Amino acid sequence: MDNNLPEKTEEKAKFSKVKYQYVAAFIVNLVTFCQGFNSGWLSPSLQTLQSEDSPLNSGPITTQQTMLLGILSSIGGLIGTIIFSSLSHYLGRINSIRLIAFPSLIFVIILITSNSIEVILIGRLIDGLTMGGMFVCIPLYITEISDSRIRGRLLLTCVSINNLGVLVAYTCGAFMAYENVPYVVIGVPAVFLILMAFLPETPYALLKEDKVELAKDSLRFFYNGNKTDNDEFDSEVELKKIRILISERQAAEQQKNVKLLFERSSLKALGLALSLLSMVVMSGTFAISTYASHVFKQSNADFDANISAIIMGTLQNVAIYASSLLIDSWGRRILFGLSSCLSGIALIIFGTFSFLNYSGVDMTAVFWLPVTSVSLFIFVNGAGMRPLPFVYVAEVLPDNIRNIGTTVCMLAFIGMQILSIGTLPILIEVIKLHTLIWMYAGVCFVGVLFAVFVMEETKGKRLNASKS
């Protein structure tokens, strides 16, 4: 809630004043750990499910079933985006976030109790609802409670904890029996729901419902840890700012948000957001992460595929941490441009190795090159390109279309994920891995041009400040 602080955003926010914002960001993102774990489950499990010793009743899965396992979660995310966008409007941010945990828990229970590929596919679809809700509700909640000086860092908590879940799944899948992996995460949703009981609704949502005292309490919680002193903080002044903001939004809503989307400024912002999203997805980052072990296996690298995936997942988490340190100092454009350039270089190297190997050249002397180049890609991509959608979309969209605009962007984002993830197994067979990787690299270099010539800088932008 950027309007809750003085205009001097160049000063560092005192941790003692905003520590409960960090706590809240961690708690609401526990559910993203579950979703990340469920997404990461697929990569190490594919080798087991495709083998002759498959634990499934129907035996080894087919290429079509492999594709469905990859895309059904994203299709569920598409549905979940629509559902939770409506729920966040009618139930509020906090209640909607609590509901996000249940689809993820259902999928874990299915993995534990079923050996049917059909049931598991349904579970992947259900689990995707969590992804959709995660993309819509959590960024909105964090945006409305956070200080503009740490907003980027707090928003990246979603990506960081989600990727941690992916890494844990990679590691468990590599060293544990298939049937034991789901037990690792089954208790997390319960912990999440218990901790969520202690978090208040956002001041904006409470004041919109005319719950003035609760809004004031929420402000004090997020900015002063329930202390009553007014050091650098006056709840009455901040409540007045939020009232002005609500009045402006209600006036905008009377014009109908759909019409507002077609205004010149809205279309420009929406175009920027969708362009960034398309370049991030089509750079291959989500497809490569989803099929990590499969990609390494297809490259014919003389290196254990599961260990490669674990290395990749570890670097991804380190990258997100690096991004959280840099995003509010370097800014969005520099981070995106540099990340895009280095991502393209790393993919060119990996694609070249795959091409030479496919052509019959002996590459045993550089057996380490695939995991090194993909690890570089994951690191530099994760430090800039991959996490930026969770920050940039909320920042670049005008206030009067932010809710509907975010929904439109997330629907497009997940739709592109479905296309990218769903086509990878097929494209590897049709055009071969090296061609596909070079295509991803080309998208990354387009991202460099986008950052230099088109992208709008949103660092320090006050999202909830009134116009008055």
Coordinates of C-alpha atoms in Angstrom, one line a residue:
M1 CA 0.0 0.0 0.0
D2 CA 2.3 2.6 -1.3
N3 CA 0.3 5.6 -0.3
N4 CA 0.9 4.7 3.4
L5 CA 4.3 6.3 3.5
P6 CA 5.9 9.6 2.9
E7 CA 7.0 10.6 -0.6
K8 CA 10.7 10.2 0.1
T9 CA 11.1 6.7 -1.4
E10 CA 14.8 7.1 -1.8
E11 CA 15.3 6.5 2.0
K12 CA 15.4 2.9 3.1
A13 CA 12.4 1.6 5.0
K14 CA 13.1 0.8 8.6
F15 CA 12.8 -2.9 9.2
S16 CA 11.2 -2.3 12.6
K17 CA 8.4 -0.5 10.9
V18 CA 7.7 -2.9 8.0
K19 CA 8.7 -6.3 9.5
Y20 CA 5.1 -7.5 9.6
Q21 CA 4.9 -6.9 5.8
Y22 CA 7.8 -9.4 5.4
V23 CA 6.0 -11.8 7.8
A24 CA 2.7 -11.5 5.9
A25 CA 4.4 -12.0 2.5
F26 CA 6.1 -15.2 3.8
I27 CA 2.8 -16.6 5.2
V28 CA 0.6 -16.0 2.2
N29 CA 3.3 -17.5 0.0
L30 CA 3.5 -20.8 1.9
V31 CA 0.8 -22.0 -0.5
T32 CA 3.0 -21.1 -3.5
F33 CA 5.6 -23.6 -2.0
C34 CA 2.9 -26.3 -2.3
Q35 CA 2.1 -25.3 -5.9
G36 CA 5.8 -25.2 -6.7
F37 CA 6.4 -28.6 -5.2
N38 CA 3.5 -30.0 -7.2
S39 CA 4.8 -28.5 -10.4
G40 CA 8.4 -29.7 -9.7
W41 CA 7.0 -33.2 -9.0
L42 CA 6.6 -33.8 -12.8
S43 CA 10.2 -33.5 -13.9
P44 CA 11.8 -36.4 -11.9
S45 CA 8.6 -38.4 -12.0
L46 CA 8.5 -38.5 -15.8
Q47 CA 11.4 -41.0 -16.0
T48 CA 9.6 -43.3 -13.6
L49 CA 6.2 -42.9 -15.3
Q50 CA 7.7 -43.5 -18.8
S51 CA 9.7 -46.6 -17.7
E52 CA 8.7 -50.2 -18.0
D53 CA 8.6 -50.3 -14.2
S54 CA 5.9 -47.6 -14.1
P55 CA 3.8 -47.7 -10.9
L56 CA 0.7 -46.8 -12.9
N57 CA -2.0 -49.5 -13.5
S58 CA -1.8 -48.8 -17.3
G59 CA 1.9 -49.1 -17.5
P60 CA 4.3 -46.5 -19.2
I61 CA 2.7 -43.2 -20.2
T62 CA 2.6 -42.1 -23.8
T63 CA 3.9 -38.9 -25.4
Q64 CA 0.4 -37.6 -25.4
Q65 CA 0.0 -38.3 -21.7
T66 CA 3.3 -36.6 -21.1
M67 CA 2.1 -33.5 -22.9
L68 CA -1.2 -33.6 -20.9
L69 CA 0.7 -33.8 -17.6
G70 CA 2.6 -30.7 -18.6
I71 CA -0.2 -28.5 -19.8
L72 CA -3.2 -29.5 -17.6
S73 CA -1.9 -27.6 -14.6
S74 CA -1.7 -24.5 -16.8
I75 CA -5.2 -25.1 -18.1
G76 CA -6.3 -25.3 -14.5
G77 CA -4.5 -22.1 -13.9
L78 CA -6.5 -20.4 -16.7
I79 CA -9.7 -21.5 -15.0
G80 CA -8.4 -20.6 -11.5
T81 CA -7.5 -17.1 -12.7
I82 CA -11.1 -16.4 -13.7
I83 CA -12.5 -18.0 -10.5
F84 CA -10.2 -16.3 -8.0
S85 CA -10.4 -13.0 -9.8
S86 CA -14.2 -13.0 -9.0
L87 CA -13.7 -14.4 -5.5
S88 CA -11.1 -11.7 -4.6
H89 CA -13.7 -9.1 -5.5
Y90 CA -16.6 -10.6 -3.5
L91 CA -14.8 -12.3 -0.6
G92 CA -11.8 -10.0 -0.2
R93 CA -8.1 -10.7 -0.6
I94 CA -7.5 -12.7 2.6
N95 CA -10.4 -15.1 2.3
S96 CA -9.6 -15.8 -1.3
I97 CA -6.0 -16.6 -0.5
R98 CA -7.1 -19.1 2.2
L99 CA -9.1 -21.0 -0.5
I100 CA -6.1 -21.3 -2.7
A101 CA -4.6 -24.1 -0.6
F102 CA -7.4 -26.7 -1.2
P103 CA -6.8 -27.5 -4.9
S104 CA -3.1 -28.1 -4.2
L105 CA -4.0 -30.4 -1.2
I106 CA -6.4 -32.4 -3.3
F107 CA -3.7 -33.1 -5.9
V108 CA -1.3 -34.3 -3.2
I109 CA -3.9 -36.7 -1.8
I110 CA -4.6 -38.0 -5.3
L111 CA -0.8 -38.8 -5.8
I112 CA -0.8 -40.7 -2.5
T113 CA -4.0 -42.7 -3.1
S114 CA -4.2 -43.3 -6.9
N115 CA -2.1 -45.2 -9.5
S116 CA -4.4 -44.2 -12.4
I117 CA -3.0 -41.9 -15.0
E118 CA -6.5 -40.6 -15.7
V119 CA -7.1 -39.6 -12.0
I120 CA -3.6 -38.0 -11.8
L121 CA -4.4 -35.9 -14.9
I122 CA -7.6 -34.7 -13.3
G123 CA -5.5 -33.9 -10.2
R124 CA -3.1 -31.8 -12.3
L125 CA -6.0 -29.8 -13.7
I126 CA -7.3 -29.2 -10.1
D127 CA -3.9 -28.3 -8.9
G128 CA -3.7 -25.6 -11.6
L129 CA -6.5 -23.7 -9.8
T130 CA -4.0 -22.9 -7.1
M131 CA -1.7 -21.5 -9.7
G132 CA -4.4 -19.2 -11.0
G133 CA -5.4 -18.0 -7.6
M134 CA -1.8 -17.5 -6.7
F135 CA -1.1 -15.2 -9.7
V136 CA -4.2 -13.1 -9.0
C137 CA -4.8 -12.9 -5.3
I138 CA -1.3 -12.9 -3.7
P139 CA 0.2 -10.0 -5.8
L140 CA -2.9 -7.9 -5.1
Y141 CA -2.7 -8.5 -1.4
I142 CA 1.1 -7.8 -1.2
T143 CA 0.7 -4.7 -3.4
E144 CA -2.0 -3.3 -1.0
I145 CA 0.0 -3.8 2.2
S146 CA 3.6 -3.1 1.0
D147 CA 5.8 0.0 1.3
S148 CA 6.9 1.1 -2.2
R149 CA 10.6 0.9 -1.1
I150 CA 10.3 -2.9 -0.6
R151 CA 7.4 -3.7 -2.9
G152 CA 9.5 -5.4 -5.6
R153 CA 11.3 -7.5 -3.0
L154 CA 8.0 -8.6 -1.3
L155 CA 6.3 -9.4 -4.7
L156 CA 9.3 -11.6 -5.6
T157 CA 8.7 -13.6 -2.4
C158 CA 6.0 -15.4 -4.4
V159 CA 8.4 -16.5 -7.1
S160 CA 11.2 -17.3 -4.6
I161 CA 9.1 -19.6 -2.4
N162 CA 7.4 -21.2 -5.4
N163 CA 10.8 -22.0 -6.9
L164 CA 11.9 -23.4 -3.5
G165 CA 9.0 -25.8 -3.7
V166 CA 10.2 -26.8 -7.2
L167 CA 13.7 -27.5 -6.0
V168 CA 12.5 -29.6 -3.0
A169 CA 10.4 -31.7 -5.5
Y170 CA 13.4 -32.1 -7.8
T171 CA 15.5 -33.3 -4.9
C172 CA 12.9 -35.6 -3.4
G173 CA 12.1 -37.1 -6.8
A174 CA 15.8 -37.9 -7.4
F175 CA 16.5 -39.6 -4.0
M176 CA 13.1 -40.9 -2.8
A177 CA 10.8 -43.6 -4.1
Y178 CA 8.0 -42.3 -6.3
E179 CA 5.2 -43.2 -3.9
N180 CA 6.8 -41.4 -1.0
V181 CA 7.4 -38.0 -2.5
P182 CA 3.9 -36.5 -1.9
Y183 CA 4.2 -37.1 1.8
V184 CA 6.9 -34.4 2.0
V185 CA 4.4 -31.5 1.3
I186 CA 1.1 -32.8 2.7
G187 CA 1.4 -30.9 6.0
V188 CA 2.2 -27.5 4.5
P189 CA -1.4 -26.5 3.6
A190 CA -2.5 -27.1 7.2
V191 CA 0.3 -24.9 8.5
F192 CA -0.6 -22.3 5.9
L193 CA -4.2 -22.2 7.0
I194 CA -3.3 -21.9 10.7
L195 CA -0.9 -19.0 10.1
M196 CA -3.4 -17.2 7.8
A197 CA -5.8 -16.9 10.7
F198 CA -3.4 -14.3 12.3
L199 CA -3.2 -12.0 9.2
P200 CA -5.6 -9.1 8.7
E201 CA -7.3 -8.0 5.5
T202 CA -5.7 -5.2 3.6
P203 CA -6.6 -1.6 4.8
Y204 CA -7.9 -0.8 1.3
A205 CA -10.3 -3.7 1.2
L206 CA -11.5 -3.0 4.8
L207 CA -12.1 0.7 4.1
K208 CA -13.9 -0.1 0.9
E209 CA -16.4 -2.0 3.1
D210 CA -16.5 1.0 5.4
K211 CA -14.8 -0.9 8.3
V212 CA -12.8 2.1 9.4
E213 CA -11.5 0.8 12.8
L214 CA -10.4 -2.5 11.3
A215 CA -8.7 -0.6 8.5
K216 CA -6.9 1.5 11.0
D217 CA -5.8 -1.6 12.9
S218 CA -4.6 -3.2 9.7
L219 CA -2.5 -0.1 8.9
R220 CA -0.9 -0.1 12.3
F221 CA -0.2 -3.9 12.1
F222 CA 1.6 -3.6 8.7
Y223 CA 3.5 -0.4 9.5
N224 CA 4.0 -0.2 13.2
G225 CA 3.6 -3.7 14.6
N226 CA 0.4 -2.6 16.5
K227 CA 2.4 0.1 18.3
T228 CA 0.5 3.3 18.9
D229 CA 3.3 5.8 18.4
N230 CA 3.1 8.0 15.3
D231 CA 6.8 7.9 14.4
E232 CA 6.8 8.5 10.6
F233 CA 3.3 7.2 10.5
D234 CA -0.2 8.8 10.9
S235 CA -3.0 6.3 10.4
E236 CA -5.6 9.1 10.0
V237 CA -3.7 10.7 7.2
E238 CA -3.2 7.4 5.5
L239 CA -6.9 6.5 5.8
K240 CA -7.8 9.8 4.2
K241 CA -5.5 8.9 1.2
I242 CA -7.1 5.6 0.8
R243 CA -10.6 7.1 0.9
I244 CA -9.6 9.4 -2.0
L245 CA -8.2 6.4 -3.9
I246 CA -11.4 4.5 -3.3
S247 CA -13.5 7.4 -4.5
E248 CA -11.4 7.6 -7.7
R249 CA -11.7 3.9 -8.3
Q250 CA -15.4 3.9 -7.8
A251 CA -15.8 6.8 -10.2
A252 CA -13.7 4.8 -12.7
E253 CA -15.8 1.7 -12.2
Q254 CA -18.9 3.6 -13.2
Q255 CA -17.4 4.0 -16.6
K256 CA -17.1 0.3 -16.8
N257 CA -13.6 -1.2 -16.6
V258 CA -13.9 -3.0 -20.0
K259 CA -14.3 0.3 -21.8
L260 CA -11.4 1.8 -19.8
L261 CA -9.2 -1.0 -21.3
F262 CA -9.6 0.6 -24.7
E263 CA -8.4 4.0 -23.7
R264 CA -5.0 5.0 -25.3
S265 CA -3.1 5.0 -22.0
S266 CA -4.6 1.7 -21.0
L267 CA -3.9 0.0 -24.3
K268 CA -0.3 1.2 -24.1
A269 CA 0.2 -0.1 -20.6
L270 CA -1.5 -3.4 -21.5
G271 CA 0.6 -3.7 -24.6
L272 CA 3.8 -3.3 -22.5
A273 CA 2.6 -5.9 -19.9
L274 CA 1.6 -8.4 -22.5
S275 CA 4.8 -8.0 -24.6
L276 CA 6.9 -8.6 -21.5
L277 CA 4.8 -11.6 -20.5
S278 CA 5.1 -13.1 -24.0
M279 CA 8.9 -12.8 -24.1
V280 CA 9.3 -14.3 -20.7
V281 CA 7.1 -17.4 -21.5
M282 CA 8.5 -17.9 -25.0
S283 CA 12.0 -17.7 -23.8
G284 CA 11.4 -21.3 -22.7
T285 CA 12.0 -20.8 -19.0
F286 CA 8.8 -22.5 -17.9
A287 CA 8.9 -25.3 -20.5
I288 CA 12.5 -26.1 -19.6
S289 CA 11.8 -26.1 -15.9
T290 CA 8.7 -28.3 -16.3
Y291 CA 10.6 -30.9 -18.4
A292 CA 14.1 -30.3 -16.9
S293 CA 15.1 -34.0 -16.7
H294 CA 13.5 -34.8 -20.1
V295 CA 15.4 -31.9 -21.7
F296 CA 18.8 -33.0 -20.3
K297 CA 18.1 -36.6 -21.4
Q298 CA 17.2 -35.5 -25.0
S299 CA 20.5 -33.5 -25.2
N300 CA 22.4 -36.8 -24.8
A301 CA 24.7 -35.2 -22.2
D302 CA 26.8 -37.7 -20.2
F303 CA 25.4 -36.3 -17.0
D304 CA 22.7 -37.5 -14.6
A305 CA 19.5 -35.9 -15.7
N306 CA 18.0 -35.6 -12.2
I307 CA 21.2 -34.2 -10.6
S308 CA 21.3 -31.7 -13.5
A309 CA 17.7 -30.6 -12.6
I310 CA 18.6 -30.2 -9.0
I311 CA 21.5 -28.0 -9.8
M312 CA 19.3 -26.0 -12.1
G313 CA 16.6 -25.6 -9.4
T314 CA 19.2 -24.5 -6.8
L315 CA 20.6 -21.9 -9.1
Q316 CA 17.0 -20.7 -9.9
N317 CA 16.5 -20.0 -6.2
V318 CA 19.8 -18.2 -5.8
A319 CA 18.8 -16.1 -8.9
I320 CA 15.5 -15.1 -7.4
Y321 CA 17.3 -14.0 -4.2
A322 CA 19.7 -12.0 -6.3
S323 CA 16.8 -10.4 -8.2
S324 CA 15.1 -9.4 -4.9
L325 CA 18.3 -7.5 -4.0
L326 CA 18.7 -5.8 -7.4
I327 CA 15.1 -5.1 -8.6
D328 CA 14.6 -2.0 -6.3
S329 CA 18.1 -0.6 -6.9
W330 CA 18.9 -1.4 -10.6
G331 CA 15.3 -0.9 -11.8
R332 CA 13.2 -3.1 -14.1
R333 CA 14.6 -2.2 -17.5
I334 CA 18.2 -2.8 -16.8
L335 CA 17.5 -6.1 -15.0
F336 CA 15.2 -7.3 -17.8
G337 CA 17.6 -6.3 -20.6
L338 CA 20.7 -7.8 -19.0
S339 CA 18.9 -10.9 -18.1
S340 CA 17.5 -11.3 -21.6
C341 CA 21.0 -10.9 -23.2
L342 CA 22.7 -13.4 -21.0
S343 CA 19.8 -15.9 -21.3
G344 CA 20.1 -15.8 -25.1
I345 CA 23.9 -16.4 -24.9
A346 CA 23.4 -19.4 -22.6
L347 CA 20.8 -20.9 -24.8
I348 CA 23.0 -20.5 -28.0
I349 CA 25.7 -22.5 -26.2
F350 CA 23.3 -25.3 -25.1
G351 CA 21.7 -25.4 -28.6
T352 CA 25.1 -25.6 -30.2
F353 CA 26.2 -28.5 -28.0
S354 CA 22.9 -30.4 -28.8
F355 CA 23.4 -29.8 -32.5
L356 CA 27.0 -31.0 -32.6
N357 CA 26.1 -34.0 -30.5
Y358 CA 23.1 -34.8 -32.8
S359 CA 25.4 -34.4 -35.9
G360 CA 27.7 -37.1 -34.5
V361 CA 30.5 -35.0 -33.1
D362 CA 32.2 -36.5 -30.1
M363 CA 31.4 -34.1 -27.2
T364 CA 32.6 -36.3 -24.3
A365 CA 35.4 -33.8 -23.6
V366 CA 32.8 -31.1 -22.7
F367 CA 30.2 -33.4 -21.2
W368 CA 29.7 -30.7 -18.5
L369 CA 28.6 -28.0 -21.0
P370 CA 24.9 -28.7 -21.2
V371 CA 24.3 -28.5 -17.5
T372 CA 26.6 -25.5 -17.2
S373 CA 24.9 -23.6 -20.0
V374 CA 21.3 -24.4 -18.9
S375 CA 22.3 -23.6 -15.3
L376 CA 23.6 -20.2 -16.6
F377 CA 20.3 -19.7 -18.4
I378 CA 18.2 -20.6 -15.4
F379 CA 20.3 -18.3 -13.2
V380 CA 20.3 -15.2 -15.4
N381 CA 16.8 -15.8 -16.5
G382 CA 15.6 -16.2 -12.9
A383 CA 17.4 -13.1 -11.8
G384 CA 15.5 -10.9 -14.2
M385 CA 13.1 -12.2 -16.9
R386 CA 11.3 -14.9 -15.0
P387 CA 10.2 -13.1 -11.9
L388 CA 9.5 -9.7 -13.5
P389 CA 5.9 -10.5 -14.6
F390 CA 4.9 -10.7 -10.9
V391 CA 6.1 -7.2 -10.3
Y392 CA 5.9 -5.3 -13.6
V393 CA 2.2 -6.1 -14.6
A394 CA 0.9 -4.6 -11.3
E395 CA 3.1 -1.6 -11.7
V396 CA 2.7 -0.6 -15.3
L397 CA -1.1 -0.9 -15.5
P398 CA -3.1 2.3 -14.6
D399 CA -4.9 2.2 -11.3
N400 CA -8.4 2.3 -12.8
I401 CA -7.9 -0.9 -14.8
R402 CA -5.4 -2.7 -12.5
N403 CA -7.9 -5.4 -11.4
I404 CA -9.3 -6.3 -14.8
G405 CA -6.0 -5.6 -16.5
T406 CA -4.2 -8.0 -14.2
T407 CA -6.8 -10.7 -14.9
V408 CA -6.4 -10.2 -18.7
C409 CA -2.6 -10.4 -18.4
M410 CA -2.6 -13.5 -16.2
L411 CA -5.1 -15.3 -18.6
A412 CA -2.8 -14.5 -21.5
F413 CA 0.3 -15.5 -19.4
I414 CA -1.1 -18.9 -18.5
G415 CA -2.4 -19.4 -22.1
M416 CA 1.1 -18.8 -23.4
Q417 CA 2.5 -21.2 -20.8
I418 CA 0.1 -23.9 -22.1
L419 CA 1.3 -23.3 -25.6
S420 CA 5.0 -23.3 -24.6
I421 CA 4.9 -26.3 -22.2
G422 CA 2.5 -28.3 -24.3
T423 CA 4.5 -28.0 -27.5
L424 CA 7.9 -28.8 -26.1
P425 CA 7.7 -32.7 -26.2
I426 CA 6.2 -32.5 -29.7
L427 CA 8.6 -30.0 -31.1
I428 CA 11.6 -31.9 -29.8
E429 CA 10.5 -34.8 -31.9
V430 CA 9.6 -32.7 -35.0
I431 CA 12.3 -30.0 -35.2
K432 CA 14.8 -31.5 -32.7
L433 CA 16.0 -30.0 -29.5
H434 CA 18.8 -27.7 -30.8
T435 CA 16.4 -25.9 -33.2
L436 CA 13.9 -25.3 -30.4
I437 CA 16.6 -24.0 -28.1
W438 CA 17.8 -21.6 -30.7
M439 CA 14.3 -20.3 -31.2
Y440 CA 14.1 -19.7 -27.4
A441 CA 17.4 -17.8 -27.7
G442 CA 16.0 -15.6 -30.5
V443 CA 13.1 -14.6 -28.2
C444 CA 15.6 -13.6 -25.5
F445 CA 17.5 -11.3 -27.9
V446 CA 14.2 -9.6 -28.9
G447 CA 13.8 -9.0 -25.1
V448 CA 17.0 -7.0 -25.1
L449 CA 15.6 -4.7 -27.8
F450 CA 12.3 -4.4 -25.9
A451 CA 14.1 -3.3 -22.7
V452 CA 16.2 -0.8 -24.6
F453 CA 13.7 0.8 -26.9
V454 CA 10.2 0.1 -25.5
M455 CA 10.0 -0.9 -21.9
E456 CA 8.8 1.7 -19.4
E457 CA 10.6 2.0 -16.1
T458 CA 8.3 1.5 -13.0
K459 CA 10.9 1.5 -10.2
G460 CA 9.5 3.5 -7.3
K461 CA 6.1 4.1 -8.9
R462 CA 3.5 4.8 -6.3
L463 CA 0.7 2.5 -7.2
N464 CA -1.9 3.6 -4.7
A465 CA -1.2 7.2 -4.5
S466 CA -4.2 9.5 -5.2
K467 CA -4.0 12.0 -8.0
S468 CA -4.7 14.9 -5.6

